[in-house]
PDB file of C-alpha atoms in Angstrom:
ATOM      1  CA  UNK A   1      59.667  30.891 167.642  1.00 56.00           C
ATOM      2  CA  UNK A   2      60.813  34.040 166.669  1.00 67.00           C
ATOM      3  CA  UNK A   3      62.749  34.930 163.406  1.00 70.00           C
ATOM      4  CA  UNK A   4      66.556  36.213 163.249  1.00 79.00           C
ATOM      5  CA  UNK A   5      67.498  38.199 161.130  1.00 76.00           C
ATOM      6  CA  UNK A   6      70.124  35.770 159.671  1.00 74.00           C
ATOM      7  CA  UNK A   7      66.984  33.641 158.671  1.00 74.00           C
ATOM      8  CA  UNK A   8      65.059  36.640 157.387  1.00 73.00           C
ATOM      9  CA  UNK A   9      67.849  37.548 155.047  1.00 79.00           C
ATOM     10  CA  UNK A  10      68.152  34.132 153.706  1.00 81.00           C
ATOM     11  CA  UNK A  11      64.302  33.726 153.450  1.00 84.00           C
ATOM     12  CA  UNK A  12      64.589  37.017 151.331  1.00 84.00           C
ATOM     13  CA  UNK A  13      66.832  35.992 149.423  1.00 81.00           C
ATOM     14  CA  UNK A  14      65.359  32.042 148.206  1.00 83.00           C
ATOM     15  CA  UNK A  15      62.216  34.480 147.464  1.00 85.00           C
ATOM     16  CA  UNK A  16      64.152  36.189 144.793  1.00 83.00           C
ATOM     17  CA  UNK A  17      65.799  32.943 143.703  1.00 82.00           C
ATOM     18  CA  UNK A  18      62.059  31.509 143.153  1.00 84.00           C
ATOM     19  CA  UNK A  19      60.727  34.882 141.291  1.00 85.00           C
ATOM     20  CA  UNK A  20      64.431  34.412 139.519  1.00 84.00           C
ATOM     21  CA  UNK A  21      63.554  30.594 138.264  1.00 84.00           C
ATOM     22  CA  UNK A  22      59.738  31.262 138.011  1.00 86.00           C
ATOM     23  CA  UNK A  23      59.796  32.969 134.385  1.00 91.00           C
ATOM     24  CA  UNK A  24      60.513  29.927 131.468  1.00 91.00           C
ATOM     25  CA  UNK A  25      62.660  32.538 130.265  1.00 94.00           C
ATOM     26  CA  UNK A  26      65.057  32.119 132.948  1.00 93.00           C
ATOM     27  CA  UNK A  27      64.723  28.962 133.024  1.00 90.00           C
ATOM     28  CA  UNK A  28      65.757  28.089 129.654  1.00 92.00           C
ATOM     29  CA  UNK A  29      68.610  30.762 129.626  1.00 94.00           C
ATOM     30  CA  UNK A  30      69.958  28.797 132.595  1.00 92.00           C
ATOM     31  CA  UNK A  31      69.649  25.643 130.441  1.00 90.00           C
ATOM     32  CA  UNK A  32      71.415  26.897 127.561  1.00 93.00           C
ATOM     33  CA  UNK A  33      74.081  28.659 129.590  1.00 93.00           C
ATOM     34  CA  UNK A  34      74.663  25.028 131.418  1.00 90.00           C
ATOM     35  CA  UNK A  35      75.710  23.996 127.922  1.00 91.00           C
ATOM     36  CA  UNK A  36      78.208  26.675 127.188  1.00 93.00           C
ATOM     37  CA  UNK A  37      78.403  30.738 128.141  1.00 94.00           C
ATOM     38  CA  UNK A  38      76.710  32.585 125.277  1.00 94.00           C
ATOM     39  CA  UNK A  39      76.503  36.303 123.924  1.00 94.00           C
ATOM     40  CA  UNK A  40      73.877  37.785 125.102  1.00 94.00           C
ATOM     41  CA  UNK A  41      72.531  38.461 121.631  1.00 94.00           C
ATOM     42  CA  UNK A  42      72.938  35.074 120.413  1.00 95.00           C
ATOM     43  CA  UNK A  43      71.235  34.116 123.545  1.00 95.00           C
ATOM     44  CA  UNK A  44      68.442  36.493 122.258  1.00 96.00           C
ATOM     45  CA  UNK A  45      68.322  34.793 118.750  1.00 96.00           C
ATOM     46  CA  UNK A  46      68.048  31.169 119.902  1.00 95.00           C
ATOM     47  CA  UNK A  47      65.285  31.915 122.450  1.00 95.00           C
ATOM     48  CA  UNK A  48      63.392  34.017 120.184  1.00 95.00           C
ATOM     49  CA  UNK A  49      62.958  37.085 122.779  1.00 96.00           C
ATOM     50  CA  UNK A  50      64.540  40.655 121.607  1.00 96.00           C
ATOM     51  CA  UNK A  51      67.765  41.769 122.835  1.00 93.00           C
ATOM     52  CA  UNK A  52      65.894  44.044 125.582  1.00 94.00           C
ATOM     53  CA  UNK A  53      63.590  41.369 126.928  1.00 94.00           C
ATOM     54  CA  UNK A  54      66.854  39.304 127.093  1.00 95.00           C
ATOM     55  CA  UNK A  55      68.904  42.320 128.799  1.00 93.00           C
ATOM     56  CA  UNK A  56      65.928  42.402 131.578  1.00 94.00           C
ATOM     57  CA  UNK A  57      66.204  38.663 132.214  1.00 95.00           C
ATOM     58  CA  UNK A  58      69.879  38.947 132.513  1.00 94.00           C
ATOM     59  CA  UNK A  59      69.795  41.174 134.965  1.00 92.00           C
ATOM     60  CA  UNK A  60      67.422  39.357 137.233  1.00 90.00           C
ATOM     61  CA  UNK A  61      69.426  36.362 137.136  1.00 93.00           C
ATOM     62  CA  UNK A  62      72.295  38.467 137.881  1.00 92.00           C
ATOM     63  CA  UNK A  63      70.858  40.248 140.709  1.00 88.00           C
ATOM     64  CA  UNK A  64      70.269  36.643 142.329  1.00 87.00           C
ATOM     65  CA  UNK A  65      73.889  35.669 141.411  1.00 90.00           C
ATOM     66  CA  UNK A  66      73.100  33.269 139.210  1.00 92.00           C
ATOM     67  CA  UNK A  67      74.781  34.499 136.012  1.00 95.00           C
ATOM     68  CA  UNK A  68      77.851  36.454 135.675  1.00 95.00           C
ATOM     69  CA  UNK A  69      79.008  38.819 132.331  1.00 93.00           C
ATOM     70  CA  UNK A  70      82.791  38.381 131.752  1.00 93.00           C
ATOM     71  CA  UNK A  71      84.462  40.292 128.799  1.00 90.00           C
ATOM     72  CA  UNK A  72      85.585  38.805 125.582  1.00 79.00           C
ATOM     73  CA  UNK A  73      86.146  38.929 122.082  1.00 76.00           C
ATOM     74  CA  UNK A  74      84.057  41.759 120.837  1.00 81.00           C
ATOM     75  CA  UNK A  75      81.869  42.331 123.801  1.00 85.00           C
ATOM     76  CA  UNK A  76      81.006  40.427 127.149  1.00 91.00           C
ATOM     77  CA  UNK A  77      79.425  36.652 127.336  1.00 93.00           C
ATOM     78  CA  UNK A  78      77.413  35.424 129.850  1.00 95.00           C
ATOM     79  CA  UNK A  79      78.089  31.932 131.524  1.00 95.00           C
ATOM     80  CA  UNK A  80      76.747  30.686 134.744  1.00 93.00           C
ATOM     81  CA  UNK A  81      78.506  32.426 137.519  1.00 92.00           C
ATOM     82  CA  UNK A  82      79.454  29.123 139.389  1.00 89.00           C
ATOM     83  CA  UNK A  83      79.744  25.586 138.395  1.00 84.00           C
ATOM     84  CA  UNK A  84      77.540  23.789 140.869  1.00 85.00           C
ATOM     85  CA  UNK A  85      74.818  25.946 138.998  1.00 86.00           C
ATOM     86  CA  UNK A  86      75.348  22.918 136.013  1.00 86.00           C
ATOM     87  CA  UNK A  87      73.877  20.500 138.357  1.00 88.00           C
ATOM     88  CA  UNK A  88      71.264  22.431 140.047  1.00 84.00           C
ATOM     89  CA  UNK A  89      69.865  23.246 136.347  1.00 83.00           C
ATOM     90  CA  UNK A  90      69.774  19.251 135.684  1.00 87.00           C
ATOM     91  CA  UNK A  91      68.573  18.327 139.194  1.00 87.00           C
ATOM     92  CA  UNK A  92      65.526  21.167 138.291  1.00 82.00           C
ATOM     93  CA  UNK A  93      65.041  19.727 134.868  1.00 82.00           C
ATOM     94  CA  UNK A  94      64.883  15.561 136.081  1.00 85.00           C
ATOM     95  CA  UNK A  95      62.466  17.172 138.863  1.00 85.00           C
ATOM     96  CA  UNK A  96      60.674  18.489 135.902  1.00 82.00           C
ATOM     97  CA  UNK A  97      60.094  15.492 133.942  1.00 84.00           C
ATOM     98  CA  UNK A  98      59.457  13.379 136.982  1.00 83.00           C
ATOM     99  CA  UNK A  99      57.112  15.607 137.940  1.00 82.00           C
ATOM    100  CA  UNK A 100      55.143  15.903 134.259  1.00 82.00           C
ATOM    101  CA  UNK A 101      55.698  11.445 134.286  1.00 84.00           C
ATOM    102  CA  UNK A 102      54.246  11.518 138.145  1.00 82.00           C
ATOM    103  CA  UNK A 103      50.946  13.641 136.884  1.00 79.00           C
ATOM    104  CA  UNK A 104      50.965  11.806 133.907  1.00 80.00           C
ATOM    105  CA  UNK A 105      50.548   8.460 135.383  1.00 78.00           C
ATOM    106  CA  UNK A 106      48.059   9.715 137.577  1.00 78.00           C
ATOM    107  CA  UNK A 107      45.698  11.176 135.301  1.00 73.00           C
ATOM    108  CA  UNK A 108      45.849   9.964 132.297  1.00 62.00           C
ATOM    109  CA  UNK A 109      46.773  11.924 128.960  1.00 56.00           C
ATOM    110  CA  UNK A 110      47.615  15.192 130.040  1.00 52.00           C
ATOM    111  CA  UNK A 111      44.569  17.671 128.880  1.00 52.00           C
ATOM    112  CA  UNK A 112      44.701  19.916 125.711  1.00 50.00           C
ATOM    113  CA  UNK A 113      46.669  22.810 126.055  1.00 49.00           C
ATOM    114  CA  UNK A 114      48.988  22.123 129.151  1.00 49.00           C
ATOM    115  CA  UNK A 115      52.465  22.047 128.361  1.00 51.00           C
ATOM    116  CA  UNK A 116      55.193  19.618 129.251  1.00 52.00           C
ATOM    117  CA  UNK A 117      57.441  21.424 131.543  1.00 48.00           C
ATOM    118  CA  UNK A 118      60.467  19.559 130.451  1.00 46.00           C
ATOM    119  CA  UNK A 119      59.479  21.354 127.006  1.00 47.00           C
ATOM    120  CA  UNK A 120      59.580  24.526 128.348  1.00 45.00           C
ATOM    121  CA  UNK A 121      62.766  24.100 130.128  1.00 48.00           C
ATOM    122  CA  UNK A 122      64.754  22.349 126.957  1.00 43.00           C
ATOM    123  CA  UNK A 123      63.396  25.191 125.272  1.00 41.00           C
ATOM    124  CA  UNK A 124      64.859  25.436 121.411  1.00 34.00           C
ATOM    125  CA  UNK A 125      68.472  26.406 122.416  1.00 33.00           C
ATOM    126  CA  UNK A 126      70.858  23.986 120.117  1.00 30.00           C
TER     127      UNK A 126
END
């Protein structure tokens, strides 16, 4: 079966999408950001990264569409750049937790040292 290049381009882009989510980073921006748009710097502050690390993530999510920058007040806030994203982020979160419950319940206690995923995705944003 060969390729088109329709599917190529789409196949290119879900493997930016996946480098996109694959950073905890990212992933807990998008959680916060499902909560309410943010300032980037506040963003910065309740992750614990500094402002450039944050700027870098930013504009990875951006490049996948995923976040948009819209201006206001004294600079430019960042909010997910569609709605349906809301859902997606919970839908990736309950896949989380299932996932950490379905390894759980196979094996036990989960060792020393491996962390819960649905930690790492609730991250510390309040």
């Amino acid at each position: 079966m060969m390729m088109t290049p329709a599917v190529a381009d789409e196949s290119a882009s879900l493997a930016r999408l996946a480098r996109a989510l694959s950073d905890p980073v990212r992933l807990r921006m998008l959680v916060a950001l499902s909560e309410s748009p943010a300032y980037p710097s506040d963003l910065a502050d309740a992750l614990k990264v500094s402002p450039s690390n944050m700027l870098d993530h930013l504009r990875h999510l951006r490049e996948c569409g995923l976040v948009e920058s819209v201006p206001g007040g004294v600079g430019s806030f960042v909010r997910l750049a569609d709605l349906h994203l809301v859902t997606a982020v919970e839908e990736l979160r309950n896949s989380a937790a299932f996932a950490v419950t379905t390894r759980n319940a196979r094996s036990g206690d989960r060792p020393a040292g491996i962390a819960d995923e649905s930690v790492i995705l609730a991250g510390s944003c309040g």
